[in-house]
Short mmCIF file of C-alpha atoms and ligand atoms in Angstrom, two decimals:
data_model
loop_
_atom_site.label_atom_id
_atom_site.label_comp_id
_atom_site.label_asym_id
_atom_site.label_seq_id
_atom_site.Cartn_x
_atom_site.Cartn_y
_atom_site.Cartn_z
CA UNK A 1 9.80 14.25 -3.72
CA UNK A 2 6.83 12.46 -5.00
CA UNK A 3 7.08 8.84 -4.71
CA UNK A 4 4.12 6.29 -6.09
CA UNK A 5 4.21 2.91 -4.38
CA UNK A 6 2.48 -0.30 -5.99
CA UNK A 7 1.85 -3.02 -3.77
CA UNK A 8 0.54 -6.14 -5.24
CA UNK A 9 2.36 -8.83 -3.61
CA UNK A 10 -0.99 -11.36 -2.17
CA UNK A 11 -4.61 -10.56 -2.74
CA UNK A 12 -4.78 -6.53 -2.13
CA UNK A 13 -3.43 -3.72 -5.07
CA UNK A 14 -2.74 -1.31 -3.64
CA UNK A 15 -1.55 2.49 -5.09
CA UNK A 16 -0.38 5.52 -3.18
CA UNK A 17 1.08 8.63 -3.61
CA UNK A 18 3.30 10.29 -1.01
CA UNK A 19 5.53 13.06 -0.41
CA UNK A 20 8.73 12.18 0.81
CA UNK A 21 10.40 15.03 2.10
CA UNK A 22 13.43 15.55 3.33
CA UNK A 23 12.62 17.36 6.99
CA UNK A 24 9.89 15.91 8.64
CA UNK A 25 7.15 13.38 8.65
CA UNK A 26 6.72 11.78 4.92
CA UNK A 27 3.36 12.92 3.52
CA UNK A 28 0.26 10.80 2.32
CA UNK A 29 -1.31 12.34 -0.80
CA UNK A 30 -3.56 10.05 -1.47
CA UNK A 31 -4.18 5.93 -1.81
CA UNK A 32 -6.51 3.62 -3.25
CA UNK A 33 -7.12 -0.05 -2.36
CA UNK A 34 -8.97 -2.84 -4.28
CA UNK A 35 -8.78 -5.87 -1.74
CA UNK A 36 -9.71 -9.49 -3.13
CA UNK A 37 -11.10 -11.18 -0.42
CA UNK A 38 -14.84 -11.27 -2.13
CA UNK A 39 -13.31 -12.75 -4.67
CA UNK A 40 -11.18 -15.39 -2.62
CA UNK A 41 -13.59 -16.49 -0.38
CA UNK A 42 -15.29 -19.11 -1.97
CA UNK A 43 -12.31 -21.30 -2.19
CA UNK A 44 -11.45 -20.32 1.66
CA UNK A 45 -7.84 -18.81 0.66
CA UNK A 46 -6.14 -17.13 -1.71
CA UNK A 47 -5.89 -18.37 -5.44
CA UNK A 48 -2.66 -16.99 -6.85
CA UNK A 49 -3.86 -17.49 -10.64
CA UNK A 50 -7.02 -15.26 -9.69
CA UNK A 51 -4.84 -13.04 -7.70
CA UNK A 52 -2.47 -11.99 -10.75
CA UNK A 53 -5.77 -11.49 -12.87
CA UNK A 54 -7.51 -9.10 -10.63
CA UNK A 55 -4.30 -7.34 -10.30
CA UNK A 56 -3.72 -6.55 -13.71
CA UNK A 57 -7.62 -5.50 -14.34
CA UNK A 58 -7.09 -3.35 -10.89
CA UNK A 59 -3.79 -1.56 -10.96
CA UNK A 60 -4.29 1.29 -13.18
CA UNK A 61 -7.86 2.07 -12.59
CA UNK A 62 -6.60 2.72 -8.78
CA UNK A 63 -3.36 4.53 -10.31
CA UNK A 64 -5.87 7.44 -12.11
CA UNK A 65 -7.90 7.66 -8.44
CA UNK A 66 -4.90 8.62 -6.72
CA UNK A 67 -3.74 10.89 -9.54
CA UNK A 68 -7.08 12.14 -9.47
CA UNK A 69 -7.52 13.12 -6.57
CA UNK A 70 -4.26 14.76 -5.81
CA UNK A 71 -5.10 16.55 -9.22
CA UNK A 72 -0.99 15.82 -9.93
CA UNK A 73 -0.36 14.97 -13.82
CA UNK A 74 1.81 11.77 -13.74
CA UNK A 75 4.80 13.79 -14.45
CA UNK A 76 4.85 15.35 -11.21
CA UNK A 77 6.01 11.59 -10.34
CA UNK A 78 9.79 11.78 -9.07
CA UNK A 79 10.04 7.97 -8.49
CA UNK A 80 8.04 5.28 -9.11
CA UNK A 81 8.28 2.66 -6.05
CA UNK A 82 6.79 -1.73 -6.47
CA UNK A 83 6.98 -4.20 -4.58
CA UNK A 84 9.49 -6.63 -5.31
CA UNK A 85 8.84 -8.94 -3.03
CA UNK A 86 8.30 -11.72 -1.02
CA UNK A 87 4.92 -12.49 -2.17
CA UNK A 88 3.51 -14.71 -4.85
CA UNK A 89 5.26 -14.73 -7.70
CA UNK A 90 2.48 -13.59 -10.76
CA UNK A 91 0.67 -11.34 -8.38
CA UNK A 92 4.27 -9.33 -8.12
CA UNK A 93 5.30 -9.19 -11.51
CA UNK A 94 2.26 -7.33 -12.35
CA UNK A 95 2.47 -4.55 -9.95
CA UNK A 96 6.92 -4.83 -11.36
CA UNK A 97 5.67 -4.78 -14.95
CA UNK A 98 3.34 -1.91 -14.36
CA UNK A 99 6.21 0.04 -12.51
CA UNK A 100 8.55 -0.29 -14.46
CA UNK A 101 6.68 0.34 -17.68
CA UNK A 102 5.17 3.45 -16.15
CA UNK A 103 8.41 4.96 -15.11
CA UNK A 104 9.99 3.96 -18.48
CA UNK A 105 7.01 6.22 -20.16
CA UNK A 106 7.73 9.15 -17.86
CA UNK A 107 11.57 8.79 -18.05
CA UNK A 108 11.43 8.84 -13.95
CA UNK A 109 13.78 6.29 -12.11
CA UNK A 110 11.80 2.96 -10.67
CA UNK A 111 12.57 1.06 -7.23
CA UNK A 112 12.03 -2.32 -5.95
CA UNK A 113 10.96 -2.64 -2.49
CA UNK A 114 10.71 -5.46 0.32
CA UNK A 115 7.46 -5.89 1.24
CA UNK A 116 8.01 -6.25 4.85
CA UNK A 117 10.23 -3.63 4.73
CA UNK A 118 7.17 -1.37 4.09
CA UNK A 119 5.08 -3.19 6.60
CA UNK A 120 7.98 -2.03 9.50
CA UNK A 121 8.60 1.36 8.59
CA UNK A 122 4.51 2.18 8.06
CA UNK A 123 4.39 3.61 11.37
CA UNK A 124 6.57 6.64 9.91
CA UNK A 125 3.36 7.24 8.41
CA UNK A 126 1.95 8.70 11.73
CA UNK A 127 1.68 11.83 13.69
CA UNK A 128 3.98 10.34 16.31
CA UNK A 129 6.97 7.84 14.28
CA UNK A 130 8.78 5.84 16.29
CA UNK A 131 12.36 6.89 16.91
CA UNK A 132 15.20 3.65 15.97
CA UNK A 133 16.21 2.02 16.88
CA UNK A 134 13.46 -0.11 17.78
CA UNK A 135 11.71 -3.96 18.00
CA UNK A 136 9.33 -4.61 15.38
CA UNK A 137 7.37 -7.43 16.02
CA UNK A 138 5.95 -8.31 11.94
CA UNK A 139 2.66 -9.87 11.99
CA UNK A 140 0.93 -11.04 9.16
CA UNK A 141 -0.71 -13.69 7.24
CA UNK A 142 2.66 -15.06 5.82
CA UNK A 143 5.35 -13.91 8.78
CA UNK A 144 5.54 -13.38 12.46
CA UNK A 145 8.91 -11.74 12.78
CA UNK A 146 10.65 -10.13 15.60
CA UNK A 147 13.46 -7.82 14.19
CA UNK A 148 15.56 -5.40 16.17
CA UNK A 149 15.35 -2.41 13.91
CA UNK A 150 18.69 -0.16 14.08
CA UNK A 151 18.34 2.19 11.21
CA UNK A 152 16.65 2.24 7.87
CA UNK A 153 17.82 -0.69 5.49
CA UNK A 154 19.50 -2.51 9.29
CA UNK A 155 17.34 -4.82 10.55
CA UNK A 156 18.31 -7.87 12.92
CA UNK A 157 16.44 -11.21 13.05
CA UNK A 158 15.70 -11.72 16.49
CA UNK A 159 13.16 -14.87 15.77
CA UNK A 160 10.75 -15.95 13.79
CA UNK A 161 8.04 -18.41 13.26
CA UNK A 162 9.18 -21.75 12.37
CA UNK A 163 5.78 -23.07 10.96
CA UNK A 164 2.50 -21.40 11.18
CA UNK A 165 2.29 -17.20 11.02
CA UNK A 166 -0.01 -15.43 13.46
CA UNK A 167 -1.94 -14.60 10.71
CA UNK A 168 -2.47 -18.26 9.39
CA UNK A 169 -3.19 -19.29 12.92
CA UNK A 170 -6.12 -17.00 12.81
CA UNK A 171 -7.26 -18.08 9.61
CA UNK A 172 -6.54 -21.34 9.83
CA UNK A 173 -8.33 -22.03 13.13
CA UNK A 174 -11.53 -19.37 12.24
CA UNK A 175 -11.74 -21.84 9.02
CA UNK A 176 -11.89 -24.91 11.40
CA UNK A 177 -14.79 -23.07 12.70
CA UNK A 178 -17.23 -22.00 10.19
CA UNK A 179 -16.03 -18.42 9.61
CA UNK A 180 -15.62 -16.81 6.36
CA UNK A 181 -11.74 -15.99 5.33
CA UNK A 182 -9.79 -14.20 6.17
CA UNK A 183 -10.54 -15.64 9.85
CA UNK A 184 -8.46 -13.28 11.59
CA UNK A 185 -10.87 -10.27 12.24
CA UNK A 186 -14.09 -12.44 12.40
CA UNK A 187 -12.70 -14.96 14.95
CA UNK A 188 -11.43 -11.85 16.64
CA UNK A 189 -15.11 -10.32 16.31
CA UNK A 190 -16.30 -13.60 17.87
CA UNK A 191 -14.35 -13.64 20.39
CA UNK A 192 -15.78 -10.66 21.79
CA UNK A 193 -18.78 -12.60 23.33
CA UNK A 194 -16.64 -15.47 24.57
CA UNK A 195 -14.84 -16.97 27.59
CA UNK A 196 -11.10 -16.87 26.63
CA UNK A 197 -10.38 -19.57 30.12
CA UNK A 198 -13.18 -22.17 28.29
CA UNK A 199 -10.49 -24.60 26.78
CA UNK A 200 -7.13 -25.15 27.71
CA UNK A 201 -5.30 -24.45 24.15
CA UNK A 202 -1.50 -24.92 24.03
CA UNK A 203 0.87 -21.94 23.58
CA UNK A 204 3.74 -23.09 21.77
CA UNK A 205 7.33 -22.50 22.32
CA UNK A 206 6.54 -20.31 25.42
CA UNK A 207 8.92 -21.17 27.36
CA UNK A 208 11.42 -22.26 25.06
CA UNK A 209 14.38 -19.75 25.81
CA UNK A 210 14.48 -17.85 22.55
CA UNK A 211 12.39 -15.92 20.46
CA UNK A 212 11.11 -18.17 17.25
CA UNK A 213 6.92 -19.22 17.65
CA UNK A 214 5.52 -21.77 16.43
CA UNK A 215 1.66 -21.58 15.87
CA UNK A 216 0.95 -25.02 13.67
CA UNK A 217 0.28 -27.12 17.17
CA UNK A 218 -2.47 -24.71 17.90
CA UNK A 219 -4.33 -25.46 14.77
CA UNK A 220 -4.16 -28.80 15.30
CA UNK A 221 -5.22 -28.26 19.03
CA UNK A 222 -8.29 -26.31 17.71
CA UNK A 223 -9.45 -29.44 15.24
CA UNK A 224 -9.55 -31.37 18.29
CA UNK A 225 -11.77 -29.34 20.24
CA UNK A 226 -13.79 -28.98 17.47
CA UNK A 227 -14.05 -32.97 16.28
CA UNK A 228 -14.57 -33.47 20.58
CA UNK A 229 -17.35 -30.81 20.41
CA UNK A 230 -19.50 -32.21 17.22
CA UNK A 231 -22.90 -30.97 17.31
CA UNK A 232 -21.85 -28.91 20.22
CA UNK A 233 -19.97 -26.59 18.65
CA UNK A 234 -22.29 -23.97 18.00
CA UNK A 235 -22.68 -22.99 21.49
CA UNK A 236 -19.00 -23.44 22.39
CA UNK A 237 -17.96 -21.42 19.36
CA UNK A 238 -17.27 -17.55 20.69
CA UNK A 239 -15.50 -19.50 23.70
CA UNK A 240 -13.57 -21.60 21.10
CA UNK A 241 -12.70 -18.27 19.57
CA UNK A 242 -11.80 -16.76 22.34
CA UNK A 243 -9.73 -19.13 23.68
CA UNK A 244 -7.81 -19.23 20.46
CA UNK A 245 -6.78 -15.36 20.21
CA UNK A 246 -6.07 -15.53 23.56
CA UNK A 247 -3.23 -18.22 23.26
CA UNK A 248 -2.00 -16.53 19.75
CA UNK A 249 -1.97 -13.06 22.01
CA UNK A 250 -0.25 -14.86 25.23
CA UNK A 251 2.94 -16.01 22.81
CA UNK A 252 3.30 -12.69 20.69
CA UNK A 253 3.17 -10.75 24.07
CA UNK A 254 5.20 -12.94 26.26
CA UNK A 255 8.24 -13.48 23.19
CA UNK A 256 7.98 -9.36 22.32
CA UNK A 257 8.72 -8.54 26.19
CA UNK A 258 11.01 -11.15 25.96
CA UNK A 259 12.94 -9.01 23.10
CA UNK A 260 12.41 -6.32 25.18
CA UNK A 261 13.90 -7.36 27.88
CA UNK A 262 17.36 -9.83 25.63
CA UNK A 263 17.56 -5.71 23.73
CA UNK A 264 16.91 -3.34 26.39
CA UNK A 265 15.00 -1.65 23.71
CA UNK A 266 12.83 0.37 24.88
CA UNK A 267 10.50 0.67 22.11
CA UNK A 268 8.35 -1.66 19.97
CA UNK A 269 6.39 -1.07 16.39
CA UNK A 270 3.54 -3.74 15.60
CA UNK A 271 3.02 -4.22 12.13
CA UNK A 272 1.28 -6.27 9.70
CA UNK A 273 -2.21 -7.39 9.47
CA UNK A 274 -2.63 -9.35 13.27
CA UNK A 275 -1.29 -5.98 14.14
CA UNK A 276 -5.02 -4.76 13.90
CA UNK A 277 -6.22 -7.07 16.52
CA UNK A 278 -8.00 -5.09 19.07
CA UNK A 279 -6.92 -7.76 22.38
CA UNK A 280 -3.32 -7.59 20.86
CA UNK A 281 -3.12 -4.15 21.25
CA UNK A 282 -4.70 -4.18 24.89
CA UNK A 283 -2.28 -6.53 25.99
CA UNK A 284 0.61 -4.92 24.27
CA UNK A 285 -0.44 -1.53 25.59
CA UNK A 286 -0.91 -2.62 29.30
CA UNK A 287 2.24 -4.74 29.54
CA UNK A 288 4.21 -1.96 27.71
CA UNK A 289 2.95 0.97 29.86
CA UNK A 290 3.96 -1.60 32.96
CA UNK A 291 7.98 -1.66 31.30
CA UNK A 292 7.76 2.15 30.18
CA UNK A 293 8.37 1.05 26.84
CA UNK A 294 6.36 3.18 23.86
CA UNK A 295 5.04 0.95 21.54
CA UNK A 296 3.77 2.34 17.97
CA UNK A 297 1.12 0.93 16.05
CA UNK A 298 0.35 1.93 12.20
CA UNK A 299 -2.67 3.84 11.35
CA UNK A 300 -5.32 0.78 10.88
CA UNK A 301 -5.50 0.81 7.28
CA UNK A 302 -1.73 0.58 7.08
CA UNK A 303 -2.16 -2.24 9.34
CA UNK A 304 -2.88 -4.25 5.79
CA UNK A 305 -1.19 -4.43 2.68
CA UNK A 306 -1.05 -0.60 0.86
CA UNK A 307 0.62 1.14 -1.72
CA UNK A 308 1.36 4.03 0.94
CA UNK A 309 4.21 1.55 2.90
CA UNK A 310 5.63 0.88 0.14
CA UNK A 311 6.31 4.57 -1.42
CA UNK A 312 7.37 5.66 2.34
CA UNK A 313 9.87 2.10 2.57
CA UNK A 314 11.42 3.74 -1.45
CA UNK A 315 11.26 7.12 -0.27
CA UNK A 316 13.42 6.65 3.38
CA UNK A 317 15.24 4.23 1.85
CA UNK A 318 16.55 7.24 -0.61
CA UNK A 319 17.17 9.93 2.09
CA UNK A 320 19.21 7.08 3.63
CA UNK A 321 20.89 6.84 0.73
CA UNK A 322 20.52 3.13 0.43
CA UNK A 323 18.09 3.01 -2.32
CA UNK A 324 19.25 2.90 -5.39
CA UNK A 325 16.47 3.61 -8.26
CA UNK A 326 17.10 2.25 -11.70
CA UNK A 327 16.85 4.02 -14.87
CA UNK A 328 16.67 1.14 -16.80
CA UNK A 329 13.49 -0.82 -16.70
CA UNK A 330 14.38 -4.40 -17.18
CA UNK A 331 12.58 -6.42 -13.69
CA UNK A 332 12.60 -9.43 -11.75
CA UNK A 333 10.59 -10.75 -8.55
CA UNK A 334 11.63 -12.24 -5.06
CA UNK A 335 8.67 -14.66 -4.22
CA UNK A 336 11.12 -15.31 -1.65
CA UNK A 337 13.07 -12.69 0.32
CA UNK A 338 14.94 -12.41 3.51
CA UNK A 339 14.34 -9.27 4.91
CA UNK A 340 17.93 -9.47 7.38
CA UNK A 341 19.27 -9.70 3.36
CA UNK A 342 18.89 -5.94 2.99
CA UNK A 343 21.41 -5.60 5.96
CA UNK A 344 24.47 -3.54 4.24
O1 KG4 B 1 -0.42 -7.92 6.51
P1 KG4 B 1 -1.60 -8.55 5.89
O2 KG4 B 1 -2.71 -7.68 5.38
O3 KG4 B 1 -1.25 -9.43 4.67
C1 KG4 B 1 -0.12 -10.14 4.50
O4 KG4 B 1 0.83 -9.57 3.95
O5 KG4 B 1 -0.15 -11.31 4.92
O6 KG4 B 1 -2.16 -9.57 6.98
C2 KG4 B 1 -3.29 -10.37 6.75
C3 KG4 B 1 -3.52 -11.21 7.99
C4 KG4 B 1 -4.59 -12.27 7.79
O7 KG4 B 1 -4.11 -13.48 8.29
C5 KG4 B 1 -5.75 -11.73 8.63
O8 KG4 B 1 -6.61 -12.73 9.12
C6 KG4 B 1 -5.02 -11.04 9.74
O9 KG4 B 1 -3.93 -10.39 9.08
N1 KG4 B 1 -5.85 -10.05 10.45
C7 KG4 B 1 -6.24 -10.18 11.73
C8 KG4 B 1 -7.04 -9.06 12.03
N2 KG4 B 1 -7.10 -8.27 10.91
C9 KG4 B 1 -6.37 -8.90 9.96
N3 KG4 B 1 -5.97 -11.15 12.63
C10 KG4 B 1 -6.50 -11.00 13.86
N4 KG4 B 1 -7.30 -9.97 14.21
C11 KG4 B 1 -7.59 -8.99 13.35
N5 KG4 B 1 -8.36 -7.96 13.73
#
């Protein structure tokens, strides 16, 4: 089954097509990717008006590259896959309206799909999928999420952030320091050449007995070094840096062996964009190796927002038979979205 996925929920459109088949490992085709930051950056975040507007003059250029260059004609489309949400609200209903009016043209039935749902099951996308049920911790610029993951279409809140994401702590605090957004992977490149033990940064929540974060403390933590510092800063910044991804990494490590151990799970899937942070993954990989637990990562460019996630979230979602495509092609949006909602 062919399934096209349209992700356009923040500042990346994204188009894929993959084959979803019944046995086995679901198939990439092909994707295509137009990311905004270049066009963000000057305002040092995303600017949902601008967002929606690149989306519309991006979506179906990228649709003919795929199609292209799987040399399919769009009516070798069986299903027609968007993301429905949560995201910002204009930048969705383009990449709704284009699904839906593109699947009303070819007759073929059109899905919408959670965008973290996509971000979870990604790792499906890979050689070696994770087997449920599983922990997925979900981190990204809008969510740090730990779910216990039982089945497709059964996930569990097992905490959450209750301010700050991972993500915005990254791009928050590389913003406090002079680097270009999205902070997260230019702090992290920083960081490389500094002493993470150079300030004493707080980790929030650490120890508080469940598994919710809280990441808006740090920020504020990180203005104060850098209003103490002044004209210093320069020469403290890669320690600065480092000392910041190192107290983001110590909570998401410390509360995702804490899931570990409250599920006995003995598996974990990172996901989402902090999930491409190369000390994360270190950490993760020597503490998990320590518990025997396997922990799955997506492919780094599904780290991100893609069009790929979201056909393979449509396409499992139908062989679990929980999906259930529309035929008529009237839409809405869900800016705002629980993923435990999808619970049946
Ligand atoms: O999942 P994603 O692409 O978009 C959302 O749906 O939010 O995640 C984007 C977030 C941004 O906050 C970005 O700074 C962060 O992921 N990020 C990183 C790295 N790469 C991306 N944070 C830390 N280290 C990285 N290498």
């Amino acid at each position: 089954m062919h399934v096209l996925g349209i992700e356009s929920s923040c500042d990346e459109t994204g188009v894929a097509l993959v084959d979803a088949r019944p046995e086995g490992v679901p198939l990439l085709l092909a994707q295509a990717l137009h990311s905004q930051i270049d066009l963000h950056q000057a305002y040092g975040g995303v600017v949902p008006e601008l967002a929606s507007l690149d989306h519309i003059r991006r979506v179906l250029p990228l649709l003919q590259q795929v199609m292209d260059e799987t040399r399919l004609s769009l009516d070798r489309v069986d299903l027609v896959a968007y993301t429905r949400g949560p995201g910002l609200a204009g930048a969705l209903l383009v990449g709704a309206g284009t699904a839906c009016a593109l699947a009303a043209g070819l007759g073929k039935p059109v899905v919408g799909i959670h965008h973290l749902e996509g971000h979870l099951l990604s790792p499906f996308l890979s050689e070696d999928p994770p087997q449920f049920p599983f922990i997925a911790l979900l981190v990204s610029g809008g969510h740090t999420q730990l779910m216990q993951v039982d089945a497709v279409g059964c996930y569990r809140l097992l905490g959450e952030t209750i301010d700050d994401a991972a993500g915005e702590a990254f791009d928050k605090s590389a913003k406090l320091l002079g680097l270009p957004y999205p902070g997260g992977p230019h702090l992290s490149r920083l960081a490389e050449g500094g002493n993470a033990q150079a300030f004493k940064l707080p980790r929030p929540l650490l120890h508080s007995g469940n598994l919710d974060f809280s990441f808006a403390g740090l920020k504020t933590a990180v203005l104060t070094q850098v209003q103490r510092l002044g004209d210093q800063l320069p020469i403290h910044l890669a320690d600065l840096a480092a000392s910041t991804q190192a107290a983001i990494v110590d909570v998401l490590l410390a509360k995702s062996m804490a899931a570990v151990e409250k599920t006995g799970l003995k598996r974990l899937v990172v996901a989402g964009g902090v999930g491409a942070n190369a000390l994360l993954r270190q950490r993760l990989n020597a503490e998990c190796e320590r518990r025997s637990v396997r922990v799955h990562y997506p492919q780094l460019h599904f780290c991100t927002n893609n069009g790929a996630m979201i056909a393979l979230a449509a396409g499992m979602r139908l062989q679990a038979g929980l999906a259930t495509p529309q035929a008529h092609y009237s839409f809405d949006v869900k800016p705002r979205w629980d993923l435990a909602d999808l619970c049946s």
